[in-house]
Structures are given as C-alpha cells and as structure tokens.
C-alpha cells in the first residue's frame, strides 16, 4: 500500500464514524462501513458495479447533496455520507 | 474556480485523459498548440493507469511526466455532457459548469465493461472485474478476501493478478471462451493463454491461480450481500463460496459523445480516416472508441490524432506502421473473446436487466426493439442512460442502440438550464 493510503481520513457514514486511507473514494468508505450504497426502485440493496462513474449504482448523499456517484468522489475529513436517501 | 467561460478557443481540446488522450494532448502541445484536456476522474491515467500514486511502469511514468511538463490546461474532475453549438462543449464539475471552446477536438473517451445479467448479479459485492479493481485502487482492502473472477477477456487476467498482489485469494478465473478460441491467442504450456499473459507481463503472478475456459457464472447467491456463486464449468455446475464476484464480459466503447456530435458510427465503433479524423471535420477520435485494442493501440492512435490536429501530418504518418501492428492484436482479441450464444439464456424471467429502473427480463422479451422496450418498460431510461443495459440487451436480443440526446450524462438542474436554453 502506498504512503498516502496509510494516512487516515475520518468521515461519517449514516452518522457513524469511518476511517479510510487518504485518497480513498466515498464508495470505499461506504463499503468499509458495511453498507449498501442505495436501495433500488423495488427496494433491493445495491452497491458499486462499474467503479468508473457510468452505472450510477453507487449513488449516496454527501453533505446533503443527493445522488452523488460515490466511486468518483474522494473522501474529505468530516464528510457526512448517507445511504438512506 | 477560475472563469473558464471567457477563454479563447483551444487549438486542440482533448476529452478523456487515458493513454489515448494523454498521448494526443502531449503530442499536440509539444508542437506548440494551445491544448486543453478534460477528464471526469480526479487524475489522468484512464482505466489502465488509474491510481495516481501507483507504479504503472515506465511507459506510464514517461507519458505522465510529459503531460505534467507540457503547457496544457488540465481540467480534471469535469465531465463533458453537451455540445450546445459547434465548437463549444459544456462540462460539469462538482459545483460548477464550464464552457469549453475548441478549433479541433480529440475524443478519447475509452471503454467500459460489458455486463451481462444472470440471477443474483444485482447483489452487493458482485462487481465488474475492472470495477472491483478500480475500487481496490481507490482504497478498498481485499487482503484475505475470496474473489471469483469471471466473464471474458484479457482484463480478467490483469485483474486477477492485481487482486492477488493485494492479498486476495482467487479460487478461480472463469473464462467463457473455449480453449479452441483461446488457442488462437496461443495457449501456453501451463494451459494458459500465453500471449495474453506475456503481453500483460503477468505470467508469474498468474501461475498459481486456477484458470478455467468454457466456464461462466450462472448465479450469485446471498441475502443482503454476496455469499457464493454457481459457475458452469465444462458443462458441470459448481458452487463456490466467495466475498466478491468480479465479473465483466470484455469491453464496449464509450461513443455517446461522438454520436451526439454526429460522428459516423458503424458496428458500434467510431469510423475514422487514416489521421484518426471522424466523419465530422476537425473532430478526431482515438483509443477504444475506434476499436477495442488495448493500451498500445490507444497510445499510437492518440499520438496520430494529436499530431494531425495541429497539422503535423508527416510526423503522424511515421506512426502508421506501429498502428497497423496493434490493429492486428485488436482483431485477434475480438475473435478470441467472442461471446458464446449460451450466455443469452443466463437471465431467468425475474432477473433484473435494467438496474436503474428494475426492469426484469420477462418484461423485455415481448418487445422487438430497444426503442419499444424503453418506451413501454422504462428500460434504459434511468440515470445510466442505458450504458449498462444497452450493451446487454444488444447481445441478448440483438437490439440496436438509439440515437443519443443531450445531455450525454445526467447533469444537475442548474447545468441543464443551459442545455435547454442552448445558452
Ligand atoms: C474498468 C476498466 C479497467 C481496465 N483495466 C485494465 C488493466 O488493468 N490493464 C489493461 O491492460 N487494460 C485495462 N483496461 C483496458 C484499457 O482501458 C485500455 O487498454 C486502454 O487503457 C484504453 O485507453 P483509452 O485512452 O482509449 O481509454 P481510457 O483509459 O478508458 O480513458 C478514457 C477516459 O475518458 C474519460 N471520459 C470519457 N467520457 C468522458 C466525458 N464525457 N467527460 C470527461 N471525461 C470522459 C474517462 O473518465 C476515462 O478516464 C481496462 C478497461 C476498463 C473499462
Ligand atoms: S460504481 Fe458505477 S457509477 Fe460508481
């Protein structure tokens, strides 16, 4: 693992603190928190599929902004991430 | 953010900062052009050189430093979603929209994985092969995790080797292609597709990972998250417990922007002349959108496009021989990893095909075209705009893609206002 990934960043996922390596994306933080990213229109739990910004399965709300593609956004300290809409 | 709207037009504007776009931007800028490069990702490198701090080898380092040192306007974290008028593109960042003017355009938008639906494929932790790799490159730990790698294409090998290096256990790589079709690629002594492993310099890393041809996933199981997969292997089924399934069926090109701009597309690929120019004057295309051919082809096409865009035709011509070589490899790839028809019967009636709108297979069967299916079932109408289910239904039902309408990516309401008003 490279140096930057050894430095941790702490943010919150659904109100609980999660520490991730610096440079990690929000999708990674949600995975480490053990949460799915969203519920599908019929209520299924969903997580990242493409990892590259095209499938929109990794949508979460970040600091109150809904529908953010978490795989394309790097974690910042204190970010508030919600997977429950 | 600086006000980019007031900028002079770029001599060459490059969309996509993977190998193709990087090479195009560098060659154009080194010849003195005013060059800009845009990418949705926070860094350059595209798919293969993802992860700014990872060591991707000499070639990557060399291109990255040429890009860094050249006088190029870099707009990363910006996604191009619309062309309101010829010579103007709109790009959206996290909290702004900018207008980019160009004289020449190089579209180096790369490829994405093809996903095929099978029962259970919507469970969390079933991801693309490149998809899981991208997540791990972005910090997801996989040490001690069991990952089944499945689908088709050389990417499976690259991903398996990468994950193993990161400490994952790979019980098996399932490749749907038959041994005979892989043999065209040259099957090595160990019963592995030798040329690919050599090409990817992965022979050592792959030596201890079981590889099965004629093999594909038929079901993923688990309650809230993946617990196991059933694979079909040489006609028999087998259940394998795992934490992740990394599954992709080779690549499909990203041609939405090219299509929006009116570039001629045939057989799914953007048509270009010998200088990589599309059917639209001054719009060039390089890398995967012109044909899936790997990093070497992307680099040489990018260079030709960048040079041609600044009028350096002689220098561009010197690279034609190299491009011909890489094209041969691309054709071989295409033949070796063609999808077998049995994969069309993977989905059951209830299997979701369109993940955005949760449209099951049974609701699609009754339709005769992609357009009809979209209209009646909402398949492909969600935020991914058919990027996942489009290529899947094209394979399952032989439906042809529709024309592309702006925005090519869902944009925020504020940004959309500018689409509607045409500025
Ligand atoms: C998920 C994935 C993983 C891969 N991993 C490997 C690997 O490990 N090893 C290997 O040999 N090959 C890998 N490949 C194949 C690899 O993509 C090609 O070999 C080669 O890198 C293609 O280069 P490119 O420049 O054509 O495209 P890419 O590298 O795909 O670059 C295209 C870039 O354009 C950007 N882009 C597209 N549309 C827009 C837009 N509208 N606005 C802004 N930016 C845009 C994308 O974000 C991307 O960064 C992978 C492919 C995929 C899809
Ligand atoms: S995982 Fe596909 S968009 Fe993020």
Coordinates of C-alpha atoms and ligand atoms in Angstrom, one line a residue:
Chain A
X1 CA 0.0 0.0 0.0
X2 CA 1.4 3.4 -0.8
X3 CA 2.1 6.1 1.7
X4 CA -0.9 8.3 1.1
X5 CA -3.1 5.4 1.8
X6 CA -1.6 5.0 5.3
X7 CA -2.8 8.4 6.4
X8 CA -6.3 8.1 7.5
X9 CA -9.3 10.4 6.9
X10 CA -12.3 10.2 9.1
X11 CA -15.8 10.9 7.8
X12 CA -19.3 9.7 8.8
X13 CA -21.5 7.2 7.1
X14 CA -25.1 7.2 8.3
X15 CA -23.9 9.0 11.4
X16 CA -21.2 6.5 12.4
X17 CA -17.5 7.5 12.1
X18 CA -15.5 5.6 9.5
X19 CA -11.7 5.9 8.9
X20 CA -10.4 5.4 5.4
X21 CA -7.0 5.7 3.8
X22 CA -6.3 9.1 2.5
X23 CA -7.2 9.2 -1.2
X24 CA -10.0 6.6 -0.8
X25 CA -13.3 7.3 -2.6
X26 CA -16.6 7.6 -0.8
X27 CA -17.7 4.3 -2.3
X28 CA -14.8 2.7 -0.4
X29 CA -15.9 4.3 2.9
X30 CA -19.4 3.0 2.4
X31 CA -18.0 -0.5 1.7
X32 CA -15.8 -0.4 4.8
X33 CA -18.8 0.7 6.8
X34 CA -20.5 -2.5 5.5
X35 CA -23.4 -0.7 4.0
X36 CA -25.1 -0.9 0.6
X37 CA -25.0 2.4 -1.3
X38 CA -28.7 2.7 -2.1
X39 CA -32.0 0.9 -2.4
X40 CA -33.2 0.2 -5.9
X41 CA -36.7 1.3 -7.0
X42 CA -38.0 -2.1 -5.9
X43 CA -36.1 -1.9 -2.6
X44 CA -33.1 -4.2 -3.3
X45 CA -29.8 -3.2 -1.7
X46 CA -27.2 -2.1 -4.3
X47 CA -23.5 -1.4 -4.3
X48 CA -20.9 -0.3 -6.8
X49 CA -20.8 -2.2 -10.1
X50 CA -18.6 -0.3 -12.6
X51 CA -16.2 1.6 -10.3
X52 CA -15.8 4.2 -13.0
X53 CA -18.7 6.5 -12.9
X54 CA -21.1 5.1 -15.5
X55 CA -23.6 2.8 -13.8
X56 CA -24.9 5.1 -11.0
X57 CA -25.3 2.2 -8.6
X58 CA -23.0 3.8 -6.1
X59 CA -25.2 6.9 -5.5
X60 CA -25.2 8.3 -2.0
X61 CA -26.0 11.6 -0.4
X62 CA -22.9 13.7 0.6
X63 CA -23.2 16.7 2.9
X64 CA -26.9 16.8 2.0
X65 CA -26.4 16.6 -1.8
X66 CA -28.3 13.6 -3.1
X67 CA -27.3 11.3 -6.0
X68 CA -23.6 11.7 -5.8
X69 CA -21.6 9.0 -7.6
X70 CA -19.5 7.8 -4.6
X71 CA -17.0 6.0 -6.8
X72 CA -15.8 9.2 -8.4
X73 CA -15.5 11.3 -5.2
X74 CA -12.5 11.3 -2.9
X75 CA -13.2 11.3 0.9
X76 CA -12.7 14.5 2.8
X77 CA -12.4 14.8 6.6
X78 CA -15.8 15.4 8.2
X79 CA -17.9 14.5 5.2
X80 CA -21.4 13.3 6.0
X81 CA -22.4 10.5 3.8
X82 CA -25.9 8.9 3.9
X83 CA -27.0 5.8 2.1
X84 CA -30.6 6.0 3.2
X85 CA -31.8 8.8 0.9
Chain B
X1 CA -12.8 28.2 -9.7
X2 CA -11.4 30.3 -12.5
X3 CA -13.8 31.6 -15.0
X4 CA -13.1 29.3 -17.9
X5 CA -16.0 30.5 -19.9
X6 CA -14.1 33.6 -21.0
X7 CA -11.3 31.6 -22.5
X8 CA -10.1 31.7 -26.1
X9 CA -10.8 28.5 -28.1
X10 CA -8.3 25.7 -27.6
X11 CA -6.4 24.8 -30.8
X12 CA -6.9 21.2 -29.6
X13 CA -9.3 20.1 -26.9
X14 CA -9.0 16.5 -25.7
X15 CA -11.8 14.7 -24.0
X16 CA -10.5 11.8 -21.9
X17 CA -7.2 11.6 -20.1
X18 CA -6.5 7.9 -20.5
X19 CA -3.5 6.7 -22.6
X20 CA -5.1 7.9 -25.9
X21 CA -6.0 11.3 -24.6
X22 CA -2.7 11.9 -22.8
X23 CA -0.7 11.0 -26.0
X24 CA -2.9 13.2 -28.1
X25 CA -2.6 16.2 -25.8
X26 CA 1.2 15.8 -25.3
X27 CA 2.0 15.5 -29.0
X28 CA -0.2 18.4 -29.9
X29 CA 1.2 20.6 -27.1
X30 CA 4.8 19.7 -27.9
X31 CA 4.2 21.1 -31.4
X32 CA 3.1 24.4 -29.9
X33 CA -0.7 24.1 -29.9
X34 CA -2.9 25.6 -27.3
X35 CA -4.1 22.4 -25.7
X36 CA -6.7 21.5 -23.1
X37 CA -7.5 18.1 -21.6
X38 CA -10.7 17.2 -19.7
X39 CA -11.4 14.1 -17.7
X40 CA -14.2 13.0 -15.3
X41 CA -11.6 11.4 -12.9
X42 CA -9.7 13.4 -10.4
X43 CA -6.4 12.3 -12.1
X44 CA -5.1 11.4 -15.5
X45 CA -4.4 7.8 -16.5
X46 CA -7.8 6.5 -17.6
X47 CA -8.6 2.9 -16.8
X48 CA -5.3 1.2 -17.0
X49 CA -3.2 3.8 -15.3
X50 CA -5.7 4.5 -12.6
X51 CA -4.3 5.4 -9.1
X52 CA -2.1 8.5 -9.3
X53 CA 0.4 7.1 -6.7
X54 CA 0.7 3.5 -8.0
X55 CA 3.6 2.5 -10.1
X56 CA 2.3 1.6 -13.6
X57 CA 5.6 1.1 -15.2
X58 CA 8.0 3.1 -17.4
X59 CA 5.6 3.9 -20.2
X60 CA 3.0 5.3 -17.9
X61 CA 5.6 7.3 -16.0
X62 CA 7.0 8.7 -19.2
X63 CA 3.6 9.9 -20.5
X64 CA 2.5 11.3 -17.2
X65 CA 5.6 13.4 -16.9
X66 CA 5.4 14.6 -20.5
X67 CA 1.8 15.6 -19.7
X68 CA 2.8 17.3 -16.5
X69 CA 5.6 19.2 -18.1
X70 CA 3.8 20.3 -21.3
X71 CA 1.9 23.6 -21.4
X72 CA -1.6 22.0 -21.2
X73 CA -4.7 23.2 -19.4
X74 CA -5.8 20.3 -17.3
X75 CA -9.4 20.1 -16.3
X76 CA -9.8 17.0 -14.2
X77 CA -13.0 16.1 -12.3
X78 CA -15.0 17.6 -15.1
X79 CA -17.4 15.7 -17.2
X80 CA -18.4 16.8 -20.7
X81 CA -22.2 16.4 -21.2
X82 CA -23.3 18.5 -24.1
X83 CA -22.4 20.5 -27.2
X84 CA -24.8 23.4 -27.4
X85 CA -23.3 24.6 -30.7
X86 CA -20.4 23.5 -33.0
X87 CA -17.1 24.3 -31.4
X88 CA -18.5 24.6 -27.8
X89 CA -18.7 21.9 -25.2
X90 CA -20.2 22.1 -21.7
X91 CA -18.5 20.3 -18.8
X92 CA -19.8 19.9 -15.3
X93 CA -17.6 19.7 -12.2
X94 CA -18.6 19.1 -8.6
X95 CA -20.1 22.5 -8.2
X96 CA -19.6 24.4 -11.5
X97 CA -20.2 24.2 -15.2
X98 CA -17.8 25.5 -17.8
X99 CA -18.0 26.2 -21.4
X100 CA -15.0 24.9 -23.5
X101 CA -14.4 26.3 -27.0
X102 CA -12.3 24.4 -29.5
X103 CA -11.0 24.6 -33.0
X104 CA -10.0 20.9 -33.1
X105 CA -11.4 18.2 -30.9
X106 CA -9.9 14.8 -29.9
X107 CA -12.4 12.4 -28.4
X108 CA -10.6 9.8 -26.4
X109 CA -13.4 8.6 -24.2
X110 CA -12.2 5.0 -23.7
X111 CA -14.4 2.0 -23.0
X112 CA -16.4 0.5 -20.2
X113 CA -17.0 -3.2 -19.2
X114 CA -19.9 -5.1 -20.8
X115 CA -22.1 -6.6 -18.1
X116 CA -24.5 -9.5 -18.7
X117 CA -27.4 -10.2 -16.4
X118 CA -27.7 -13.5 -14.6
X119 CA -29.7 -14.4 -11.5
X120 CA -28.2 -12.6 -8.5
X121 CA -26.0 -10.2 -10.4
X122 CA -27.5 -7.2 -8.6
X123 CA -26.4 -8.3 -5.2
X124 CA -23.9 -6.0 -3.5
X125 CA -20.3 -7.2 -4.0
X126 CA -21.0 -8.6 -7.4
X127 CA -19.0 -6.0 -9.4
X128 CA -17.3 -5.6 -12.7
X129 CA -13.8 -7.1 -12.9
X130 CA -12.3 -3.7 -13.8
X131 CA -14.9 -2.3 -11.4
X132 CA -13.6 -4.2 -8.4
X133 CA -10.0 -3.4 -9.5
X134 CA -10.9 0.3 -9.6
X135 CA -12.4 0.1 -6.1
X136 CA -9.3 -1.6 -4.8
X137 CA -7.1 1.1 -6.5
X138 CA -9.3 3.6 -4.7
X139 CA -8.5 2.1 -1.3
X140 CA -10.8 -0.9 -0.8
X141 CA -8.9 -3.5 1.2
X142 CA -9.2 -7.1 -0.2
X143 CA -6.5 -8.8 1.8
X144 CA -7.8 -12.3 2.8
X145 CA -11.0 -11.9 0.7
X146 CA -12.1 -14.6 -1.7
X147 CA -12.7 -13.2 -5.1
X148 CA -14.1 -15.3 -8.0
X149 CA -13.0 -13.6 -11.3
X150 CA -15.3 -14.4 -14.2
X151 CA -16.6 -13.3 -17.6
X152 CA -14.4 -12.9 -20.6
X153 CA -11.4 -11.0 -22.0
X154 CA -7.8 -10.3 -21.1
X155 CA -8.9 -7.9 -18.4
X156 CA -9.8 -10.9 -16.2
X157 CA -6.2 -11.9 -16.1
X158 CA -4.9 -8.5 -15.3
X159 CA -7.5 -8.1 -12.6
X160 CA -6.8 -11.5 -11.0
X161 CA -3.1 -10.8 -10.9
X162 CA -3.7 -7.4 -9.4
X163 CA -6.1 -8.6 -6.7
X164 CA -3.8 -11.4 -5.7
X165 CA -1.0 -9.0 -5.3
X166 CA -3.2 -7.0 -3.0
X167 CA -3.6 -10.1 -0.9
X168 CA -6.9 -11.5 -2.2
X169 CA -7.4 -15.2 -2.7
X170 CA -8.6 -16.1 -6.2
X171 CA -10.2 -19.6 -6.1
X172 CA -10.8 -19.5 -9.9
X173 CA -10.8 -17.4 -13.1
X174 CA -13.8 -18.4 -15.2
X175 CA -13.3 -17.5 -18.9
X176 CA -16.4 -18.2 -21.1
X177 CA -14.3 -18.6 -24.3
X178 CA -13.5 -22.1 -25.4
X179 CA -10.0 -23.5 -25.3
X180 CA -10.0 -23.6 -29.1
X181 CA -10.9 -20.0 -29.4
X182 CA -8.2 -19.1 -26.8
X183 CA -5.8 -21.2 -28.7
X184 CA -5.8 -18.7 -31.5
X185 CA -4.3 -16.4 -28.9
X186 CA -1.6 -19.0 -28.2
X187 CA -2.2 -21.3 -25.3
X188 CA 0.9 -21.7 -23.2
X189 CA 2.4 -24.8 -21.8
X190 CA 0.6 -24.4 -18.5
X191 CA -2.7 -24.4 -20.3
X192 CA -2.9 -20.6 -20.1
X193 CA -3.5 -18.2 -22.9
X194 CA 0.2 -17.5 -23.2
X195 CA 0.3 -14.5 -25.4
X196 CA -2.0 -12.5 -23.3
X197 CA -0.2 -13.3 -20.1
X198 CA 3.1 -12.5 -21.8
X199 CA 1.6 -9.3 -23.2
X200 CA 0.4 -8.3 -19.8
X201 CA 3.7 -9.5 -18.2
X202 CA 1.7 -11.5 -15.8
X203 CA 2.9 -15.0 -16.2
X204 CA 4.5 -15.2 -12.8
X205 CA 1.6 -13.6 -10.9
X206 CA -0.9 -15.9 -12.6
X207 CA 1.0 -19.2 -12.2
X208 CA -0.9 -20.2 -9.1
X209 CA -4.4 -19.1 -10.0
X210 CA -6.7 -21.8 -11.4
X211 CA -7.9 -20.9 -14.8
X212 CA -11.0 -22.5 -16.4
X213 CA -12.1 -21.9 -20.0
X214 CA -15.7 -22.9 -21.1
X215 CA -16.8 -21.5 -17.8
X216 CA -19.1 -18.8 -16.6
X217 CA -21.2 -17.7 -13.7
X218 CA -24.9 -18.8 -13.7
X219 CA -26.0 -17.5 -10.3
X220 CA -24.9 -15.3 -7.4
X221 CA -26.3 -16.0 -4.0
X222 CA -26.7 -14.3 -0.7
X223 CA -29.2 -12.4 1.5
X224 CA -28.2 -8.7 1.6
X225 CA -24.7 -9.3 0.2
X226 CA -22.9 -11.9 -2.0
X227 CA -22.1 -15.2 -0.3
X228 CA -21.4 -17.6 -3.1
X229 CA -21.6 -18.1 -6.9
X230 CA -22.6 -21.0 -9.0
X231 CA -20.5 -21.5 -12.1
X232 CA -20.9 -23.6 -15.1
X233 CA -17.6 -25.3 -15.9
X234 CA -17.2 -27.5 -18.9
X235 CA -20.9 -28.5 -18.7
X236 CA -21.0 -29.2 -14.9
X237 CA -22.1 -26.8 -12.2
X238 CA -20.1 -25.9 -9.1
X239 CA -20.9 -23.7 -6.1
X240 CA -18.0 -21.5 -4.8
X241 CA -18.2 -19.5 -1.6
X242 CA -16.7 -16.0 -2.0
X243 CA -16.8 -12.4 -0.7
X244 CA -16.7 -10.8 -4.2
X245 CA -17.5 -11.8 -7.7
X246 CA -15.5 -9.7 -10.2
X247 CA -17.4 -10.2 -13.4
X248 CA -17.2 -8.5 -16.8
X249 CA -17.6 -9.6 -20.4
X250 CA -14.9 -7.7 -22.2
X251 CA -15.3 -4.0 -23.1
X252 CA -17.7 -1.8 -25.1
X253 CA -16.6 1.6 -26.3
X254 CA -17.9 4.9 -24.9
X255 CA -19.3 6.5 -28.1
X256 CA -22.2 8.6 -26.7
X257 CA -20.4 11.9 -27.1
X258 CA -19.2 11.0 -30.7
X259 CA -22.8 10.1 -31.5
X260 CA -24.1 13.3 -30.1
X261 CA -21.7 15.3 -32.3
X262 CA -22.8 13.4 -35.4
X263 CA -19.7 11.3 -36.0
X264 CA -20.4 8.2 -38.1
X265 CA -20.5 5.0 -36.1
X266 CA -20.6 1.6 -37.6
X267 CA -20.8 -1.8 -35.8
X268 CA -20.7 0.1 -32.5
X269 CA -17.3 1.8 -33.3
X270 CA -16.5 5.4 -34.4
X271 CA -15.3 5.5 -38.0
X272 CA -12.1 7.4 -38.6
X273 CA -9.7 8.1 -41.6
X274 CA -6.0 7.4 -41.5
X275 CA -5.4 10.5 -39.5
X276 CA -8.0 9.5 -36.9
X277 CA -10.4 12.1 -38.1
X278 CA -14.1 11.2 -37.8
X279 CA -16.8 12.0 -40.4
X280 CA -17.0 15.4 -38.7
X281 CA -14.3 17.8 -39.8
X282 CA -11.8 18.7 -37.1
X283 CA -13.2 16.1 -34.7
X284 CA -10.7 13.3 -34.1
X285 CA -11.2 10.1 -32.2
X286 CA -8.5 7.8 -30.6
X287 CA -8.3 4.8 -28.4
X288 CA -11.0 2.3 -27.5
X289 CA -14.0 4.1 -29.2
X290 CA -12.5 3.2 -32.7
X291 CA -12.0 -0.5 -31.7
X292 CA -11.1 -2.3 -28.6
X293 CA -7.3 -2.8 -28.9
X294 CA -5.5 -2.2 -25.6
X295 CA -3.1 0.4 -24.4
X296 CA -0.5 0.3 -27.3
X297 CA -3.1 1.0 -29.9
X298 CA -4.6 3.7 -27.7
X299 CA -1.2 5.4 -27.4
X300 CA -0.4 5.3 -31.1
X301 CA -3.8 6.4 -32.2
X302 CA -3.7 9.2 -29.7
X303 CA -0.4 10.4 -31.0
X304 CA -1.6 10.4 -34.6
X305 CA -4.7 12.3 -33.6
X306 CA -2.8 14.9 -31.6
X307 CA -0.3 15.5 -34.4
X308 CA -2.9 15.6 -37.1
X309 CA -5.0 18.0 -35.2
X310 CA -2.1 20.5 -35.2
X311 CA -1.4 19.9 -38.9
X312 CA 1.7 17.7 -38.4
X313 CA 0.7 15.1 -41.0
X314 CA 4.2 13.9 -41.8
X315 CA 5.0 13.2 -38.2
X316 CA 1.7 11.4 -37.9
X317 CA 2.3 9.3 -40.9
X318 CA 5.5 7.9 -39.4
X319 CA 3.3 6.1 -36.8
X320 CA 1.1 4.3 -39.3
X321 CA 3.2 1.2 -39.2
X322 CA 3.1 0.8 -35.5
X323 CA -0.7 1.3 -35.6
X324 CA -1.1 -1.5 -38.1
X325 CA 0.7 -3.9 -35.8
X326 CA -1.6 -3.0 -32.9
X327 CA -4.7 -3.4 -35.1
X328 CA -3.7 -7.0 -35.7
X329 CA -3.7 -7.7 -32.0
X330 CA -7.1 -6.0 -31.7
X331 CA -8.7 -8.2 -34.4
X332 CA -7.3 -11.3 -32.6
X333 CA -8.8 -10.1 -29.3
X334 CA -12.2 -9.7 -31.0
X335 CA -12.2 -13.2 -32.3
X336 CA -10.8 -14.9 -29.2
X337 CA -13.3 -13.5 -26.8
X338 CA -16.5 -13.5 -28.8
X339 CA -19.5 -14.2 -26.5
X340 CA -20.9 -17.7 -26.8
X341 CA -24.7 -17.9 -27.5
X342 CA -25.4 -19.9 -24.3
X343 CA -24.9 -16.7 -22.4
X344 CA -28.2 -15.4 -23.8
X345 CA -30.1 -17.8 -21.6
X346 CA -28.4 -16.8 -18.4
X347 CA -31.2 -14.5 -17.1
X348 CA -34.3 -16.1 -15.7
X349 CA -37.7 -14.4 -16.1
X350 CA -37.3 -12.4 -12.9
X351 CA -33.6 -11.4 -13.4
X352 CA -33.3 -7.7 -13.5
X353 CA -31.8 -6.4 -16.7
X354 CA -32.1 -2.6 -16.2
X355 CA -30.7 -1.9 -12.8
X356 CA -31.7 1.7 -12.7
X357 CA -35.4 1.0 -13.2
X358 CA -35.5 -2.6 -12.0
X359 CA -36.9 -4.0 -15.3
X360 CA -36.9 -7.8 -15.3
X361 CA -36.0 -9.9 -18.3
X362 CA -39.7 -11.1 -18.7
X363 CA -40.8 -7.5 -19.4
X364 CA -38.3 -7.1 -22.2
X365 CA -38.8 -10.4 -24.1
X366 CA -42.1 -9.1 -25.6
X367 CA -40.5 -6.1 -27.3
X368 CA -39.0 -6.1 -30.7
X369 CA -36.7 -3.1 -30.4
X370 CA -34.7 -1.1 -27.9
X371 CA -36.9 1.9 -28.5
X372 CA -40.1 0.0 -27.9
X373 CA -38.7 -1.6 -24.8
X374 CA -37.6 1.8 -23.5
X375 CA -41.0 3.3 -24.2
X376 CA -43.0 0.6 -22.6
X377 CA -40.8 -0.7 -19.8
X378 CA -38.6 2.3 -19.0
X379 CA -35.6 0.0 -19.6
X380 CA -32.5 2.3 -20.2
X381 CA -34.4 5.4 -19.0
X382 CA -32.6 5.7 -15.7
X383 CA -29.5 7.8 -14.8
X384 CA -27.0 5.4 -16.5
X385 CA -28.9 6.1 -19.7
X386 CA -28.6 2.5 -20.9
X387 CA -24.8 2.3 -20.5
X388 CA -25.2 -0.9 -18.6
X389 CA -28.4 -2.5 -20.0
X390 CA -27.9 -1.2 -23.6
X391 CA -24.9 -3.4 -24.4
X392 CA -26.6 -6.3 -22.5
X393 CA -29.8 -6.1 -24.5
X394 CA -27.9 -5.7 -27.7
X395 CA -26.4 -9.1 -27.0
X396 CA -29.5 -10.7 -25.5
X397 CA -32.0 -9.5 -28.1
X398 CA -29.8 -8.1 -30.9
X399 CA -31.4 -4.7 -30.4
X400 CA -29.6 -1.7 -32.0
X401 CA -28.9 1.4 -29.9
X402 CA -30.9 4.5 -30.3
X403 CA -29.7 7.9 -31.3
X404 CA -28.2 9.9 -28.4
X405 CA -29.8 13.0 -27.0
X406 CA -28.2 15.6 -24.7
X407 CA -27.2 15.6 -22.0
X408 CA -24.9 12.6 -22.6
X409 CA -24.7 12.3 -18.8
X410 CA -27.4 13.3 -16.3
X411 CA -26.4 16.8 -15.3
X412 CA -27.6 18.9 -12.4
X413 CA -30.7 21.1 -12.9
X414 CA -28.6 24.2 -13.0
X415 CA -26.4 22.8 -15.7
X416 CA -29.4 21.6 -17.6
X417 CA -30.9 25.0 -17.8
X418 CA -28.0 25.8 -20.2
X419 CA -28.8 22.8 -22.3
X420 CA -32.4 23.7 -22.7
X421 CA -31.8 27.4 -23.4
X422 CA -28.9 26.4 -25.8
X423 CA -27.1 29.1 -23.7
Ligands
LIG1 C1 -12.7 -0.7 -15.9 C2 -11.6 -1.0 -16.8 C3 -10.4 -1.4 -16.3 C4 -9.3 -1.7 -17.1 N1 -8.1 -2.2 -16.6 C5 -7.1 -2.5 -17.4 C6 -5.9 -3.1 -16.8 O1 -5.8 -3.3 -15.6 N2 -4.9 -3.5 -17.7 C7 -5.1 -3.3 -19.1 O2 -4.2 -3.7 -19.8 N3 -6.2 -2.7 -19.6 C8 -7.2 -2.4 -18.8 N4 -8.4 -1.9 -19.3 C9 -8.4 -1.6 -20.8 C10 -7.9 -0.2 -21.0 O3 -9.0 0.6 -20.9 C11 -7.3 0.0 -22.4 O4 -6.3 -0.9 -22.6 C12 -6.7 1.4 -22.6 O5 -6.3 2.0 -21.3 C13 -7.6 2.4 -23.3 O6 -7.1 3.7 -23.2 P1 -8.1 4.9 -23.7 O7 -7.3 6.1 -23.5 O8 -8.6 4.6 -25.0 O9 -9.3 4.9 -22.7 P2 -9.5 5.0 -21.1 O10 -8.3 4.6 -20.4 O11 -10.8 4.4 -20.8 O12 -9.7 6.6 -20.9 C14 -10.8 7.3 -21.3 C15 -11.0 8.4 -20.3 O13 -12.1 9.3 -20.8 C16 -12.8 9.8 -19.7 N5 -14.1 10.2 -20.3 C17 -15.0 9.5 -21.0 N6 -16.1 10.3 -21.4 C18 -15.9 11.5 -20.8 C19 -16.7 12.7 -20.7 N7 -17.8 12.8 -21.3 N8 -16.2 13.7 -20.0 C20 -15.0 13.6 -19.3 N9 -14.2 12.5 -19.4 C21 -14.7 11.5 -20.1 C22 -12.9 8.6 -18.8 O14 -13.2 9.0 -17.5 C23 -11.5 8.0 -18.9 O15 -10.6 8.5 -17.9 C24 -9.4 -1.6 -18.5 C25 -10.7 -1.1 -19.0 C26 -11.7 -0.8 -18.2 C27 -13.0 -0.3 -18.8
LIG2 S1 -19.9 2.3 -9.3 FE1 -20.7 2.7 -11.2 S2 -21.0 4.8 -11.1 FE2 -20.0 4.4 -9.3

